[in-house]
Amino acid sequence: MEIFVNEQKLESVIENEKNLGEVFDAVRRWVETNGKFLLSCVVDGEEFTQDTMRDSSISNSSKMEFFVGEELDILISSLHELDSYVDKVGTTLLGRDSLTEKESKELTDGIGWIRSLLESAGKLLKLKYDQIKPMGTGSTVSDILDALNNNSSKLDGTTAIEEFLEYLRDLKLFVMDLVARASVLDLELPTLREILDTFIKAVPALKESFVKVNESYQAGKDEVATHLLTQSVSQINVLLTSFITLRQKLPGMDFSKIQIAERTFEEKTNDLNDTLASVALALEEKDIIRAGDIIEYEIPAVLDEFLPFLEKVKEQADSLAV
């Protein structure tokens, strides 16, 4: 069997791999090790599917083609495509009580594609899916992917579909946040400085948005609250990701030197992350009162304390960019 990557034939000889799944895994590891991004795989003109092709012997196929992206914008484009696909699946399933055999197979293949795409994105962005819990849900991203994968072929009845849609909504929250994070990594220095400046000016409005989140939870408008919470937390994640890119764009950037009243920038960043994590934990335990108190009172207080550190970051970035 011949193997191609971006239409270039690989000269290495297959040694231990006996089936297509093993070849797929080996090439994907090679791609990720080289900091690239696996977009898709085609076997003899048909897209590789985990459920039907993984155990197929390599002797039954003549050509396996891998398509790999080398730029971050390829990842961002793929994540936008993923976001649209999740919306499409949700719209298709809403109000249904069963799927046709063809729809069921397409959904199973689609969930396999989602998992493969997110695994590559996680490696590239160094994310630990077993530790990330999208806001509004108690499940980790790994839990969500497992549930979608395990249930995609068993959607018989309204209850099964509604449960599947709940996990799909959780995935949607994460994908929205992931698109925002990934987009920041490809920005140029002037835009990064603008994000920092805009965030500093927008802190009062952001604090008010967290108050509205709690008001929505207390009024029983959980879906509205979750949407607002996701948007607000996404703004914070974009900011935190911008620090990574700032360090890359400005080699002289040294966050360890930023200190106020014996508290370091890193410590305040950890305080912010810990507070957000405590919200996720309270929501997981369905303790809306505790979650609401943290959202309305603790997060705004942490943001107020974080603001002087952001001013210091801006000063350092401005001085290095001159």
CSV table of C-alpha atoms in Angstrom, one decimal:
chain,number,residue,atom,x,y,z
A,1,MET,CA,0.0,0.0,0.0
A,2,GLU,CA,1.2,3.5,-0.9
A,3,ILE,CA,1.0,6.3,1.6
A,4,PHE,CA,0.8,10.0,0.6
A,5,VAL,CA,1.0,13.2,2.7
A,6,ASN,CA,-0.2,16.3,0.8
A,7,GLU,CA,0.3,14.4,-2.5
A,8,GLN,CA,3.9,13.5,-1.6
A,9,LYS,CA,4.6,9.8,-1.4
A,10,LEU,CA,6.2,8.6,1.8
A,11,GLU,CA,9.2,6.4,1.1
A,12,SER,CA,9.3,4.8,4.5
A,13,VAL,CA,8.3,1.1,4.5
A,14,ILE,CA,5.5,-0.1,6.7
A,15,GLU,CA,6.9,-2.5,9.2
A,16,ASN,CA,4.6,-3.3,12.2
A,17,GLU,CA,1.4,-1.8,11.1
A,18,LYS,CA,-1.1,-4.5,10.0
A,19,ASN,CA,-4.4,-2.5,9.6
A,20,LEU,CA,-5.5,0.9,8.4
A,21,GLY,CA,-6.2,2.1,12.0
A,22,GLU,CA,-2.6,1.4,13.0
A,23,VAL,CA,-1.3,3.3,10.0
A,24,PHE,CA,-3.7,6.2,10.7
A,25,ASP,CA,-2.5,6.4,14.3
A,26,ALA,CA,1.2,6.3,13.3
A,27,VAL,CA,0.9,9.0,10.7
A,28,ARG,CA,-1.2,11.2,13.0
A,29,ARG,CA,1.5,10.9,15.7
A,30,TRP,CA,4.1,11.9,13.2
A,31,VAL,CA,2.1,14.9,12.1
A,32,GLU,CA,1.5,16.1,15.6
A,33,THR,CA,5.1,15.6,16.6
A,34,ASN,CA,6.1,17.9,13.8
A,35,GLY,CA,3.7,20.6,14.9
A,36,LYS,CA,1.4,20.2,12.0
A,37,PHE,CA,-2.3,19.5,11.8
A,38,LEU,CA,-4.1,16.4,10.3
A,39,LEU,CA,-7.1,17.6,8.3
A,40,SER,CA,-8.4,14.4,6.7
A,41,CYS,CA,-7.5,10.9,5.4
A,42,VAL,CA,-8.7,9.2,2.3
A,43,VAL,CA,-8.4,5.5,1.5
A,44,ASP,CA,-8.7,4.5,-2.2
A,45,GLY,CA,-10.8,7.5,-2.8
A,46,GLU,CA,-13.1,7.2,0.2
A,47,GLU,CA,-12.8,9.2,3.4
A,48,PHE,CA,-11.3,7.1,6.3
A,49,THR,CA,-13.9,6.2,8.9
A,50,GLN,CA,-13.0,4.8,12.3
A,51,ASP,CA,-15.9,2.4,12.6
A,52,THR,CA,-15.6,0.6,9.2
A,53,MET,CA,-12.0,0.9,8.2
A,54,ARG,CA,-9.9,0.8,11.4
A,55,ASP,CA,-9.6,-3.0,11.4
A,56,SER,CA,-9.2,-3.4,7.6
A,57,SER,CA,-6.0,-5.1,6.6
A,58,ILE,CA,-3.5,-2.9,4.7
A,59,SER,CA,-3.3,-5.6,2.1
A,60,ASN,CA,-6.9,-4.8,1.0
A,61,SER,CA,-6.1,-1.2,0.1
A,62,SER,CA,-3.7,0.3,-2.5
A,63,LYS,CA,-3.5,4.0,-1.5
A,64,MET,CA,-3.9,6.0,1.7
A,65,GLU,CA,-3.8,9.8,1.4
A,66,PHE,CA,-3.3,12.2,4.3
A,67,PHE,CA,-3.9,15.9,4.1
A,68,VAL,CA,-2.0,18.0,6.5
A,69,GLY,CA,-2.2,21.7,7.4
A,70,GLU,CA,1.0,23.5,8.3
A,71,GLU,CA,-0.4,26.9,9.3
A,72,LEU,CA,-2.5,27.9,12.3
A,73,ASP,CA,-5.1,29.4,10.0
A,74,ILE,CA,-5.8,25.9,8.7
A,75,LEU,CA,-6.7,24.9,12.3
A,76,ILE,CA,-8.9,28.0,12.7
A,77,SER,CA,-10.7,27.3,9.5
A,78,SER,CA,-11.3,23.7,10.5
A,79,LEU,CA,-12.6,24.8,13.9
A,80,HIS,CA,-15.1,27.1,12.2
A,81,GLU,CA,-16.2,24.2,10.1
A,82,LEU,CA,-16.6,22.1,13.2
A,83,ASP,CA,-18.7,24.8,14.8
A,84,SER,CA,-21.0,24.8,11.8
A,85,TYR,CA,-21.2,21.0,11.8
A,86,VAL,CA,-22.2,20.9,15.4
A,87,ASP,CA,-25.0,23.4,14.7
A,88,LYS,CA,-26.1,21.3,11.7
A,89,VAL,CA,-26.3,18.2,13.8
A,90,GLY,CA,-28.3,19.9,16.5
A,91,THR,CA,-30.8,21.3,14.0
A,92,THR,CA,-31.2,17.9,12.4
A,93,LEU,CA,-31.8,16.1,15.7
A,94,LEU,CA,-34.1,18.7,17.3
A,95,GLY,CA,-37.6,17.4,17.6
A,96,ARG,CA,-36.7,13.9,16.2
A,97,ASP,CA,-37.5,10.6,17.9
A,98,SER,CA,-35.3,8.4,15.6
A,99,LEU,CA,-32.8,8.4,12.8
A,100,THR,CA,-32.6,6.5,9.5
A,101,GLU,CA,-29.9,4.0,9.1
A,102,LYS,CA,-28.1,6.3,6.7
A,103,GLU,CA,-28.4,9.3,9.1
A,104,SER,CA,-27.1,7.1,12.0
A,105,LYS,CA,-24.0,6.1,10.0
A,106,GLU,CA,-23.3,9.6,8.9
A,107,LEU,CA,-23.6,10.8,12.5
A,108,THR,CA,-21.2,8.1,13.8
A,109,ASP,CA,-18.7,9.0,11.1
A,110,GLY,CA,-19.1,12.7,11.9
A,111,ILE,CA,-18.5,12.2,15.6
A,112,GLY,CA,-15.3,10.3,14.7
A,113,TRP,CA,-14.2,13.3,12.6
A,114,ILE,CA,-15.0,15.7,15.5
A,115,ARG,CA,-12.9,13.6,17.9
A,116,SER,CA,-9.9,13.3,15.5
A,117,LEU,CA,-10.0,17.1,14.8
A,118,LEU,CA,-10.2,18.0,18.5
A,119,GLU,CA,-7.4,15.6,19.4
A,120,SER,CA,-5.1,17.2,16.8
A,121,ALA,CA,-6.2,20.7,18.0
A,122,GLY,CA,-5.5,19.7,21.6
A,123,LYS,CA,-2.0,18.6,20.8
A,124,LEU,CA,-1.3,21.7,18.8
A,125,LEU,CA,-2.7,24.0,21.5
A,126,LYS,CA,-1.4,21.9,24.4
A,127,LEU,CA,-4.9,21.5,26.0
A,128,LYS,CA,-5.8,18.8,28.5
A,129,TYR,CA,-9.3,17.7,27.7
A,130,ASP,CA,-9.6,15.6,30.8
A,131,GLN,CA,-9.2,18.8,32.9
A,132,ILE,CA,-11.3,21.3,30.9
A,133,LYS,CA,-15.0,21.6,31.8
A,134,PRO,CA,-17.1,23.9,29.6
A,135,MET,CA,-19.0,26.5,31.6
A,136,GLY,CA,-22.5,25.4,32.3
A,137,THR,CA,-21.7,21.7,32.5
A,138,GLY,CA,-20.0,19.3,34.9
A,139,SER,CA,-18.5,17.1,32.3
A,140,THR,CA,-15.0,17.4,31.0
A,141,VAL,CA,-14.4,17.7,27.2
A,142,SER,CA,-13.1,14.1,27.3
A,143,ASP,CA,-16.3,13.0,29.0
A,144,ILE,CA,-18.4,14.8,26.4
A,145,LEU,CA,-16.6,13.3,23.5
A,146,ASP,CA,-16.9,9.8,25.0
A,147,ALA,CA,-20.6,10.2,25.5
A,148,LEU,CA,-21.2,11.5,22.0
A,149,ASN,CA,-19.1,8.7,20.5
A,150,ASN,CA,-20.8,6.0,22.6
A,151,ASN,CA,-24.4,7.2,22.0
A,152,SER,CA,-24.2,8.3,18.4
A,153,SER,CA,-25.3,4.9,17.1
A,154,LYS,CA,-28.0,4.4,19.7
A,155,LEU,CA,-30.4,7.3,19.2
A,156,ASP,CA,-33.6,5.3,19.4
A,157,GLY,CA,-36.3,7.3,21.1
A,158,THR,CA,-36.8,10.9,22.2
A,159,THR,CA,-35.0,10.4,25.6
A,160,ALA,CA,-31.8,9.2,23.9
A,161,ILE,CA,-31.8,12.1,21.4
A,162,GLU,CA,-32.5,14.7,24.1
A,163,GLU,CA,-29.6,13.3,26.2
A,164,PHE,CA,-27.3,13.4,23.1
A,165,LEU,CA,-28.3,17.0,22.4
A,166,GLU,CA,-27.4,18.0,26.0
A,167,TYR,CA,-23.8,16.7,25.4
A,168,LEU,CA,-23.8,18.4,22.0
A,169,ARG,CA,-24.7,21.7,23.5
A,170,ASP,CA,-21.8,21.2,26.0
A,171,LEU,CA,-19.5,20.6,23.1
A,172,LYS,CA,-20.8,23.7,21.3
A,173,LEU,CA,-19.9,25.8,24.3
A,174,PHE,CA,-16.3,24.5,24.2
A,175,VAL,CA,-15.9,24.9,20.5
A,176,MET,CA,-17.0,28.5,20.7
A,177,ASP,CA,-14.3,29.1,23.3
A,178,LEU,CA,-11.7,27.1,21.4
A,179,VAL,CA,-12.3,29.1,18.2
A,180,ALA,CA,-11.7,32.3,20.2
A,181,ARG,CA,-8.5,31.0,21.8
A,182,ALA,CA,-7.0,29.7,18.5
A,183,SER,CA,-7.8,32.9,16.7
A,184,VAL,CA,-5.7,34.9,19.1
A,185,LEU,CA,-2.6,32.8,18.5
A,186,ASP,CA,-2.4,34.1,14.9
A,187,LEU,CA,-2.7,37.8,15.6
A,188,GLU,CA,-0.1,40.4,15.0
A,189,LEU,CA,1.4,42.6,17.7
A,190,PRO,CA,-0.7,45.7,17.1
A,191,THR,CA,-3.9,43.7,17.4
A,192,LEU,CA,-2.7,42.0,20.5
A,193,ARG,CA,-2.0,45.3,22.1
A,194,GLU,CA,-5.4,46.5,21.0
A,195,ILE,CA,-7.0,43.4,22.7
A,196,LEU,CA,-5.2,44.2,25.9
A,197,ASP,CA,-6.2,47.9,25.8
A,198,THR,CA,-9.8,47.1,24.9
A,199,PHE,CA,-10.1,44.5,27.8
A,200,ILE,CA,-8.8,47.1,30.3
A,201,LYS,CA,-11.4,49.6,29.2
A,202,ALA,CA,-14.2,46.9,29.1
A,203,VAL,CA,-13.7,45.5,32.6
A,204,PRO,CA,-16.6,47.5,34.1
A,205,ALA,CA,-18.9,46.2,31.4
A,206,LEU,CA,-17.6,42.7,31.8
A,207,LYS,CA,-18.3,42.9,35.6
A,208,GLU,CA,-21.8,44.0,34.8
A,209,SER,CA,-22.3,41.0,32.4
A,210,PHE,CA,-21.4,38.6,35.3
A,211,VAL,CA,-24.1,40.2,37.4
A,212,LYS,CA,-26.6,39.6,34.6
A,213,VAL,CA,-25.5,36.0,34.5
A,214,ASN,CA,-26.5,35.5,38.1
A,215,GLU,CA,-29.7,37.4,37.6
A,216,SER,CA,-30.6,35.0,34.8
A,217,TYR,CA,-29.8,31.9,36.9
A,218,GLN,CA,-31.9,33.3,39.8
A,219,ALA,CA,-34.8,33.9,37.4
A,220,GLY,CA,-34.7,30.3,36.2
A,221,LYS,CA,-33.4,31.3,32.8
A,222,ASP,CA,-30.6,28.7,32.8
A,223,GLU,CA,-30.0,28.7,29.0
A,224,VAL,CA,-29.7,32.5,28.8
A,225,ALA,CA,-27.4,32.4,31.8
A,226,THR,CA,-25.1,29.7,30.3
A,227,HIS,CA,-24.9,31.6,27.0
A,228,LEU,CA,-24.0,34.9,28.8
A,229,LEU,CA,-21.5,33.1,31.0
A,230,THR,CA,-19.8,31.4,28.1
A,231,GLN,CA,-19.4,34.7,26.3
A,232,SER,CA,-18.0,36.4,29.3
A,233,VAL,CA,-15.5,33.6,30.1
A,234,SER,CA,-14.5,33.5,26.5
A,235,GLN,CA,-13.4,37.1,26.7
A,236,ILE,CA,-11.2,36.2,29.6
A,237,ASN,CA,-9.8,33.2,27.9
A,238,VAL,CA,-9.0,35.3,24.8
A,239,LEU,CA,-7.1,37.7,27.1
A,240,LEU,CA,-5.2,34.9,28.8
A,241,THR,CA,-4.2,33.4,25.5
A,242,SER,CA,-3.0,36.7,24.2
A,243,PHE,CA,-0.4,36.7,26.9
A,244,ILE,CA,1.1,33.5,25.3
A,245,THR,CA,1.2,35.2,21.9
A,246,LEU,CA,2.6,38.4,23.4
A,247,ARG,CA,5.5,36.5,24.8
A,248,GLN,CA,6.2,34.9,21.4
A,249,LYS,CA,6.0,38.3,19.5
A,250,LEU,CA,8.1,40.1,22.2
A,251,PRO,CA,11.0,37.9,23.3
A,252,GLY,CA,11.9,40.5,26.0
A,253,MET,CA,8.5,40.2,27.6
A,254,ASP,CA,9.0,39.0,31.2
A,255,PHE,CA,5.8,38.5,33.2
A,256,SER,CA,7.8,37.3,36.2
A,257,LYS,CA,8.9,40.9,36.8
A,258,ILE,CA,5.4,42.2,37.1
A,259,GLN,CA,4.6,42.4,40.8
A,260,ILE,CA,2.3,44.5,42.9
A,261,ALA,CA,2.1,44.5,46.7
A,262,GLU,CA,4.2,41.3,46.9
A,263,ARG,CA,1.8,39.5,44.5
A,264,THR,CA,3.0,38.4,41.2
A,265,PHE,CA,1.3,38.5,37.8
A,266,GLU,CA,1.3,34.7,37.7
A,267,GLU,CA,-0.4,34.4,41.1
A,268,LYS,CA,-3.2,36.8,40.1
A,269,THR,CA,-3.7,34.9,36.8
A,270,ASN,CA,-4.0,31.7,38.9
A,271,ASP,CA,-6.5,33.4,41.2
A,272,LEU,CA,-8.6,34.3,38.1
A,273,ASN,CA,-8.4,30.7,36.7
A,274,ASP,CA,-9.2,29.2,40.1
A,275,THR,CA,-12.3,31.4,40.6
A,276,LEU,CA,-13.6,30.4,37.1
A,277,ALA,CA,-12.9,26.7,38.0
A,278,SER,CA,-14.9,27.1,41.3
A,279,VAL,CA,-17.9,28.3,39.2
A,280,ALA,CA,-17.7,25.2,37.0
A,281,LEU,CA,-17.5,23.0,40.1
A,282,ALA,CA,-20.6,24.7,41.7
A,283,LEU,CA,-22.6,24.3,38.5
A,284,GLU,CA,-21.5,20.6,38.3
A,285,GLU,CA,-22.9,20.1,41.8
A,286,LYS,CA,-26.0,22.0,40.7
A,287,ASP,CA,-25.5,24.6,43.5
A,288,ILE,CA,-26.9,27.6,41.7
A,289,ILE,CA,-26.8,29.8,44.7
A,290,ARG,CA,-23.1,29.3,45.3
A,291,ALA,CA,-22.3,29.6,41.6
A,292,GLY,CA,-24.3,32.8,41.5
A,293,ASP,CA,-22.5,34.3,44.5
A,294,ILE,CA,-19.1,33.5,42.9
A,295,ILE,CA,-20.2,34.9,39.5
A,296,GLU,CA,-21.7,38.1,40.8
A,297,TYR,CA,-19.3,39.0,43.7
A,298,GLU,CA,-16.0,37.0,43.5
A,299,ILE,CA,-15.3,37.2,39.8
A,300,PRO,CA,-15.8,41.0,39.6
A,301,ALA,CA,-13.6,41.4,42.8
A,302,VAL,CA,-10.8,39.3,41.2
A,303,LEU,CA,-11.1,41.3,38.0
A,304,ASP,CA,-10.6,44.6,39.9
A,305,GLU,CA,-7.5,43.2,41.6
A,306,PHE,CA,-6.2,41.9,38.2
A,307,LEU,CA,-6.7,45.3,36.5
A,308,PRO,CA,-3.4,47.0,37.8
A,309,PHE,CA,-1.4,44.0,36.6
A,310,LEU,CA,-2.9,44.4,33.1
A,311,GLU,CA,-1.8,48.0,33.2
A,312,LYS,CA,1.7,46.8,34.0
A,313,VAL,CA,1.6,44.3,31.2
A,314,LYS,CA,0.5,47.0,28.7
A,315,GLU,CA,3.3,49.3,29.9
A,316,GLN,CA,5.9,46.6,29.3
A,317,ALA,CA,4.5,45.6,25.9
A,318,ASP,CA,4.4,49.3,24.8
A,319,SER,CA,8.0,49.8,25.9
A,320,LEU,CA,9.3,46.7,24.1
A,321,ALA,CA,7.3,47.5,20.9
A,322,VAL,CA,8.9,50.9,20.5
